[in-house]
Structure formats: structure tokens, C-alpha cells
């Protein structure tokens, strides 16, 4: 019986966890394709020391069989909110441990996967990788960009591009497009040295910031949802239980294991209604700030250094003197820099890279509501012809739409375990 070769495209969190499970759970050869050091990715590779995880250490283990692994590795407690840079080091140590144990079956190709070719993948260094199975673990789609965005050096489309935030003068007002966790990270970076005396304004449609974790987690509260047949029923049940329990966080956390089932049970119309009216409030409650981050944000707002506004951006123009004039619903205001902090964009426009090449080739299709790529129940990609691609697998954030809860470590490590077990053996 010959060994298969599995190519894992992407070496961030999803790629490292998939590689780990594939090697530990079988005897396949695994090729990880990642141009940078495995374990970084956007979330952990570009973080600063003051950027903390938005989940407690007790939730962040790479090992489904040892949920305290990261807590012990970090030397802290399960309730800690550790630096994201530290979690990047943890993922690198996980990969190094796997490489030490399974180095005869693991290889790392430091390049970018460009497209499928017969029998494998073409890389951007001009070489190819032979692969029997391919796991797509490329992370989130590209960020959404405001329709009014200009082509101008003072409009920053990617806040994590090297050096762009450090180059912004501390005496010019800055506008953040979006008010989510990325905007919080950017605001913390801009104010880290405490020398900035010009205000930061975060603008989003609802003007809602993420809410804050408590210092110590309350036990999750389960909900009886058997009688809920519509989205309205679920919302009523959640609100009633939150009022009864006294801590909405425990109710939100108790929903987590059931979110994919609830999402797929909704009609397409109900899903669209959720995305239009409830997704942002849900994200604010579900993906919360660490307590110390929440306290720092409250301090910045109280000092007048951070303002949050609700509304849209009507236009952006570039005056001769520099900066950008932004027309908001309340009027026109000048900013020395405008930084895009929006969340992932919709596909196909936001696909890019290898995922975009799969769409272009018809080997994948856009999933529900353009949030990700379409998959079957096992995690196989579905092509433009509606047929399952039996040797193409998807893990991580690009499952969004076909599933709902698919961006955090607990869900990704579970996906990695199921994926490794689902790959059928090579016939004799």
C-alpha cells in the first residue's frame, strides 16, 4: 500500500493544526505550503505586544485531547488573556514538535500555492508539488473596502502592512473604518506610546464596539431550543435566558456548541435577515475584548482620544495640502490618515490568492451569502458544477456561510481532527 501525499495550503493556525492532526492520525506524507514561518498568519504574525488574545488561555490549546496544553506552555492560568505574539510562538512550537516527531513524513515548502495542476499544485517559485489530497487552510478573505476609498497614500487599505501605522504622525486626526476588534487593535497601536494628542475616530454603520469579557469566566448556560423553529424563536429564547441567568456572557458561551446546527437550520431568508440585522450585535457579544483591553478602550474614550460614531462614509476626497476630506453623515471632516479596519469582504471579490484561483478554475464555488467557499458535510469543496471535489478539503474561516462558527481555535482544532479522520484510506 503506497502512502498518500497531502498538501496543506497555508501555514497559519488552521494549517498548523491540520498538519498536526494529519501526521498524528495516519501515515500520510504531508507537505505544508507556506511562504513564511508556520504559525504566524495575519492574526499572530503581525501582532504587537499589547495585542491580546480575545479568548482565554484555557480555550486555545492546539490539542483536542489536552485542553490545558497552551495554559501550561504559557505558564499562566486558564483565565488569562495572553499576548497574541506569544500564541504565535506557541503555534511555532507545536509545528516544531510535530516536525521532530514526524520529520520523515513532513516537508515544508516556503512558497505560495498559485493554482491546481494535474496531480498537484503549482507554486509561485516555478515548482510543483505532487499531492493526492489538498487541504485549503488559507484563512480569512481579504478585508472589505469602503466604496468611497481613494487611491491615496493617506488611505491605508491594510493596517498590518509593515510600518504603515508607525509612519502616521501623532498630531493628525485619524479615522478608522470599522469599530470591531481590528479597529481596537489599531487604536491601541496608535496610542501605545501615549504621545498621540490628536483624536482617533472609529466609524461604522452601527457604531458598536465589541463588549468585554469578565475577569473570570462563568460556567456556560445551556438553552432548551427544541421548540425553536424560526430565527425569531431563537432570539426570544436567548433574550429570555439571558434575563433569567443574569449574565448574558454565560448564555452566549452556552450557545457556542450549537451555532452551526442553528445556522444550517435557518432558511436562506432567515440567514440573510440575521446577517442584515443581528450579525453585528451578535459579534459584539460573542467576540469580546480582554478585560484589560476593554479598560484601556474605556480610558481612551473618557479622555476624548477615541470617539466611536455610527453612520456611513459618503465620500473621500484628497485636498492639495494632504490628508483626506471625509464626508460623513454629520458633515465633512479632515483626517490625516484613514485606516481600513473592516472585517472580511464578500466573495468572489475578496477571495484572492489560491482560493481565487480555485473559483476561477471552477474547482470551488462561492458559499452561501458570499461569506466563504461552499462545502459538503465532510468539508470537501464543491465545484462550480455542483459536484463534490473528493480530494479538495477546506478548513477554517473560509467555511463561513456554509457554517457559522468557524474562525476560533476550538472550532478549527475540531475541524482538523474530523478532517484527518475523514480522509479515506488508500485502496490496496
XYZ file of C-alpha atoms in Angstrom:
428
model
C 0.000 0.000 0.000
C 1.560 3.301 -1.076
C 1.466 6.358 1.118
C -0.557 9.324 0.013
C 0.762 12.856 -0.049
C -1.455 15.529 1.487
C -0.684 19.161 0.679
C -1.810 21.737 3.245
C -2.053 25.217 1.716
C -1.483 27.876 4.367
C 0.645 27.764 7.498
C -1.332 29.876 9.936
C -3.316 28.423 12.812
C -5.597 26.278 10.632
C -2.704 24.934 8.568
C -0.583 24.047 11.595
C -3.467 22.303 13.365
C -4.427 20.399 10.214
C -0.809 19.317 9.691
C -0.576 18.138 13.287
C -3.737 16.027 13.090
C -2.874 14.521 9.710
C 0.544 13.373 10.897
C -0.594 12.113 14.286
C -3.655 10.330 12.942
C -2.290 8.435 9.946
C 0.760 7.563 7.894
C 0.345 10.029 5.022
C 3.126 12.280 3.895
C 2.254 15.949 4.487
C 3.609 18.945 2.598
C 2.883 22.296 4.261
C 2.960 25.152 1.755
C 3.590 28.483 3.466
C 5.899 31.309 2.338
C 6.626 32.481 5.890
C 7.382 30.714 9.145
C 4.494 28.391 10.086
C 2.342 29.550 12.968
C 2.274 33.259 12.177
C -0.538 34.133 9.851
C -2.290 37.502 9.953
C -3.626 37.097 13.497
C -0.330 36.263 15.200
C 2.433 37.184 12.788
C 1.734 40.943 12.737
C 0.657 41.428 16.367
C 2.303 43.836 18.805
C 2.959 43.016 22.485
C -0.179 44.888 23.607
C -2.439 42.883 21.310
C -4.057 40.221 23.466
C -5.983 37.106 22.536
C -9.729 37.617 22.596
C -10.217 34.205 24.205
C -8.947 32.828 27.487
C -5.851 30.650 27.506
C -7.965 27.666 28.523
C -9.711 27.745 25.135
C -6.587 27.959 22.985
C -4.949 24.533 23.139
C -3.842 23.011 19.847
C -4.604 19.534 21.197
C -8.244 18.373 21.382
C -7.147 15.699 23.864
C -5.298 18.089 26.188
C -7.219 21.329 26.632
C -4.720 22.639 29.177
C -1.751 22.365 26.818
C -1.448 26.063 25.954
C -2.109 27.136 29.542
C 0.779 25.004 30.795
C 3.026 26.070 27.928
C 2.381 29.753 28.702
C 2.934 29.302 32.437
C -0.271 31.156 33.260
C -3.815 30.288 34.222
C -6.778 29.178 32.147
C -8.469 32.576 32.635
C -5.507 34.586 31.295
C -5.715 36.594 28.082
C -2.234 36.061 26.707
C -0.422 38.195 24.091
C -1.066 37.173 20.505
C 2.669 37.242 19.835
C 3.018 34.559 22.494
C 0.354 32.448 20.823
C 2.261 32.718 17.566
C 5.314 31.334 19.363
C 3.139 28.552 20.750
C 1.955 27.553 17.280
C 5.544 27.567 16.064
C 6.483 25.290 18.952
C 3.592 22.971 18.069
C 4.837 22.783 14.497
C 8.426 22.221 15.648
C 7.295 19.381 17.902
C 5.402 17.756 15.042
C 8.427 18.168 12.777
C 10.646 16.495 15.381
C 8.274 13.551 15.753
C 7.225 13.070 12.135
C 10.014 14.697 10.161
C 10.337 11.705 7.847
C 6.771 12.342 6.630
C 6.680 16.152 6.781
C 8.141 18.722 4.438
C 7.778 22.497 4.343
C 7.694 24.363 1.033
C 8.234 28.065 1.626
C 6.328 29.393 -1.355
C 2.765 30.332 -2.279
C 0.375 27.921 -3.920
C -0.871 29.512 -7.124
C -3.224 27.020 -8.746
C -4.155 23.400 -9.201
C -2.355 21.396 -11.861
C -2.754 17.774 -12.858
C -1.705 15.690 -9.886
C -0.921 18.561 -7.552
C -0.184 22.261 -7.186
C 1.856 24.918 -8.958
C 3.835 27.228 -6.668
C 4.961 30.796 -7.226
C 8.630 29.759 -7.250
C 8.059 27.898 -10.515
C 7.962 24.422 -8.988
C 5.110 21.988 -8.463
C 4.069 19.772 -5.560
C 2.549 16.371 -6.174
C -0.458 15.762 -3.946
C -3.200 13.172 -3.693
C -5.244 15.289 -1.274
C -5.224 19.063 -0.807
C -6.331 20.940 2.312
C -7.125 24.635 1.836
C -6.252 26.480 5.058
C -5.672 29.999 3.778
C -7.544 31.992 6.435
C -9.965 34.870 6.050
C -10.949 36.562 2.800
C -9.404 39.956 2.164
C -10.905 42.837 4.162
C -13.888 44.674 2.749
C -13.001 48.111 1.396
C -15.336 51.132 1.551
C -16.912 52.040 -1.764
C -15.633 55.610 -1.375
C -11.992 54.616 -0.911
C -9.474 56.718 -2.831
C -6.153 55.748 -4.330
C -4.142 57.926 -1.988
C -1.144 57.416 0.323
C -3.129 58.632 3.341
C -5.722 55.905 2.842
C -4.337 52.736 4.432
C -6.061 49.685 2.991
C -4.102 47.211 5.132
C -3.255 48.288 8.691
C -0.925 45.300 9.103
C 1.370 46.187 6.218
C 4.844 46.666 7.730
C 5.459 50.149 9.103
C 2.255 51.865 7.963
C 0.936 52.692 11.437
C 4.332 53.845 12.708
C 4.523 56.329 9.831
C 1.356 58.217 10.845
C 2.224 61.494 12.611
C 0.935 61.706 16.182
C -0.524 65.186 15.684
C -3.027 64.403 12.904
C -6.562 63.098 13.481
C -7.119 59.555 12.249
C -10.293 57.847 11.104
C -10.789 54.095 11.451
C -13.233 52.483 9.033
C -14.939 49.949 11.278
C -15.354 49.549 15.033
C -14.560 45.878 15.571
C -11.595 44.068 17.044
C -9.246 45.203 14.260
C -10.126 48.832 14.986
C -9.410 48.229 18.668
C -6.003 46.754 17.826
C -5.169 49.730 15.607
C -6.298 52.248 18.229
C -4.119 50.527 20.841
C -1.143 50.657 18.483
C -1.603 54.327 17.637
C -1.830 55.243 21.332
C 0.744 52.780 22.679
C 3.437 55.387 23.362
C 0.855 57.797 24.872
C 2.323 60.678 22.832
C -0.591 60.902 20.419
C -2.587 64.033 21.179
C -4.791 64.031 18.070
C -8.099 62.160 18.236
C -8.987 58.826 16.671
C -12.493 58.412 15.258
C -13.914 54.951 14.563
C -16.854 54.970 12.163
C -19.126 52.015 11.480
C -22.707 51.535 10.389
C -23.941 50.804 13.919
C -21.182 52.398 15.957
C -20.960 49.368 18.229
C -17.711 48.272 19.848
C -17.079 44.706 20.984
C -18.135 44.091 24.562
C -15.767 42.950 27.298
C -15.054 39.625 28.969
C -15.278 39.303 32.723
C -12.036 38.586 34.564
C -13.204 35.076 35.456
C -15.418 33.036 33.155
C -18.867 31.997 34.330
C -19.935 28.421 33.505
C -21.799 28.308 30.164
C -25.583 28.169 30.460
C -27.379 25.700 28.220
C -30.552 26.610 26.368
C -33.572 24.500 25.523
C -34.014 25.221 21.825
C -36.020 22.170 20.757
C -39.185 24.223 20.350
C -37.464 26.970 18.346
C -38.432 26.661 14.689
C -37.587 30.161 13.427
C -34.908 32.789 13.885
C -37.381 34.856 15.877
C -37.921 31.926 18.257
C -34.178 31.561 18.843
C -33.725 35.279 19.530
C -36.582 35.277 22.033
C -35.192 32.198 23.805
C -31.707 33.703 24.068
C -33.005 37.008 25.425
C -35.259 35.283 27.949
C -32.460 33.040 29.215
C -30.025 35.959 29.446
C -32.543 37.865 31.565
C -33.087 34.829 33.784
C -29.414 33.884 34.156
C -28.267 37.414 34.918
C -25.075 37.082 32.851
C -25.575 37.197 29.098
C -21.985 36.046 28.560
C -22.750 32.631 30.042
C -25.731 32.274 27.705
C -23.756 33.339 24.623
C -20.967 30.903 25.532
C -23.520 28.142 26.101
C -24.814 28.616 22.558
C -21.394 28.064 21.002
C -21.551 24.264 20.514
C -24.921 24.612 18.782
C -24.254 27.529 16.442
C -23.535 25.549 13.279
C -26.673 23.463 13.789
C -28.744 26.597 14.402
C -27.239 28.330 11.359
C -27.855 25.483 8.931
C -31.415 25.046 10.237
C -32.292 28.614 9.233
C -33.827 29.252 5.840
C -31.716 31.287 3.393
C -34.046 34.224 4.038
C -33.581 33.931 7.789
C -29.820 33.732 7.358
C -29.898 36.902 5.276
C -32.070 38.621 7.890
C -29.596 37.591 10.584
C -26.682 38.988 8.585
C -28.514 42.260 7.959
C -29.920 42.919 11.420
C -28.317 40.687 14.051
C -24.825 39.689 12.944
C -23.090 42.816 14.247
C -24.781 42.757 17.695
C -24.014 39.042 17.887
C -20.342 39.562 17.029
C -20.066 42.267 19.701
C -21.381 39.823 22.311
C -19.624 36.713 21.016
C -16.129 38.019 20.167
C -15.289 40.130 23.191
C -12.320 42.189 24.322
C -9.994 41.057 27.089
C -10.773 42.884 30.356
C -7.578 44.955 30.290
C -8.205 45.924 26.663
C -11.777 46.938 27.481
C -10.487 49.074 30.348
C -7.923 50.767 28.095
C -10.562 51.494 25.443
C -12.857 52.990 28.089
C -9.958 55.172 29.253
C -9.253 56.400 25.720
C -12.903 57.280 25.215
C -13.142 59.070 28.563
C -10.057 61.138 27.663
C -11.569 62.087 24.305
C -8.779 60.329 22.431
C -11.095 57.740 20.860
C -14.549 58.525 19.526
C -16.969 55.992 18.051
C -19.592 57.151 15.571
C -22.462 55.402 13.852
C -23.080 56.082 10.192
C -21.773 55.669 6.695
C -19.000 57.227 4.638
C -20.402 59.166 1.713
C -17.191 60.240 0.031
C -13.458 60.761 0.444
C -11.506 63.397 -1.438
C -7.872 64.460 -1.337
C -7.191 68.185 -0.817
C -3.920 69.615 -2.168
C -2.460 70.063 1.327
C -2.617 66.337 2.066
C -4.774 64.082 4.142
C -8.353 63.239 3.232
C -11.649 65.083 3.464
C -14.275 62.559 4.514
C -17.973 63.252 4.108
C -19.805 61.571 6.954
C -23.500 61.768 7.742
C -22.750 64.531 10.275
C -20.693 66.592 7.833
C -17.239 66.837 6.267
C -14.124 66.328 8.378
C -10.397 66.308 7.611
C -8.224 63.371 8.671
C -4.503 62.988 8.302
C -4.982 59.274 7.698
C -7.907 56.933 7.076
C -7.291 53.303 8.039
C -9.446 50.449 6.821
C -10.310 48.219 9.786
C -13.275 46.445 8.224
C -13.851 42.737 8.576
C -13.586 40.151 5.797
C -15.146 41.067 2.469
C -17.600 39.044 0.424
C -16.564 36.547 -2.195
C -15.714 36.327 -5.040
C -14.225 39.839 -4.952
C -12.400 39.232 -1.655
C -11.143 35.733 -2.480
C -7.715 36.439 -3.934
C -4.722 34.130 -3.888
C -5.186 30.394 -4.027
C -8.891 30.500 -3.114
C -9.461 32.879 -6.009
C -7.672 30.534 -8.378
C -9.965 27.683 -7.286
C -13.002 29.834 -8.064
C -11.559 30.896 -11.419
C -10.940 27.255 -12.361
C -14.411 26.136 -11.279
C -12.919 23.825 -8.654
C -14.757 25.728 -5.916
C -17.851 27.861 -5.772
C -18.883 30.732 -3.557
C -20.755 29.575 -0.482
C -23.951 30.997 1.000
C -24.109 34.801 1.137
C -20.590 35.170 -0.254
C -19.009 34.656 3.168
C -16.749 31.788 2.128
C -16.491 28.743 -0.113
C -19.124 26.034 -0.354
C -18.506 22.630 1.232
C -20.308 19.371 1.863
C -20.869 17.893 5.315
C -17.404 16.295 5.353
C -15.590 19.520 4.446
C -14.958 18.796 0.750
C -15.103 21.754 -1.596
C -17.997 21.887 -4.045
C -17.158 22.962 -7.579
C -18.947 25.343 -9.907
C -20.744 22.346 -11.437
C -22.256 21.434 -8.062
C -20.138 18.303 -7.734
C -18.051 17.497 -4.679
C -14.276 17.598 -5.159
C -13.297 14.483 -3.240
C -9.614 15.393 -2.913
C -10.099 19.082 -2.027
C -10.783 19.911 1.621
C -11.457 23.193 3.398
C -10.685 24.149 6.986
C -11.000 27.396 8.910
C -12.576 30.799 8.216
C -13.414 30.164 4.551
C -16.090 27.712 5.730
C -18.098 30.737 6.887
C -21.527 30.806 5.303
C -21.762 27.070 4.850
C -21.138 27.026 8.618
C -21.170 29.866 11.127
C -18.745 29.258 13.991
C -15.538 28.522 12.112
C -12.945 31.173 12.941
C -11.834 30.416 16.507
C -9.280 27.882 17.731
C -11.722 25.435 19.412
C -13.689 25.041 16.183
C -10.606 24.877 13.958
C -8.901 22.198 16.053
C -12.138 20.164 15.980
C -12.321 20.579 12.196
C -8.707 19.424 11.902
C -9.436 16.274 13.900
C -12.556 15.437 11.869
C -10.768 16.160 8.592
C -7.874 13.836 9.440
C -10.260 11.053 10.386
C -12.440 11.583 7.315
C -9.736 11.136 4.718
C -10.408 7.715 3.286
C -7.533 5.190 3.212
C -5.694 4.425 0.006
C -7.107 1.230 -1.527
C -4.770 -1.752 -1.724
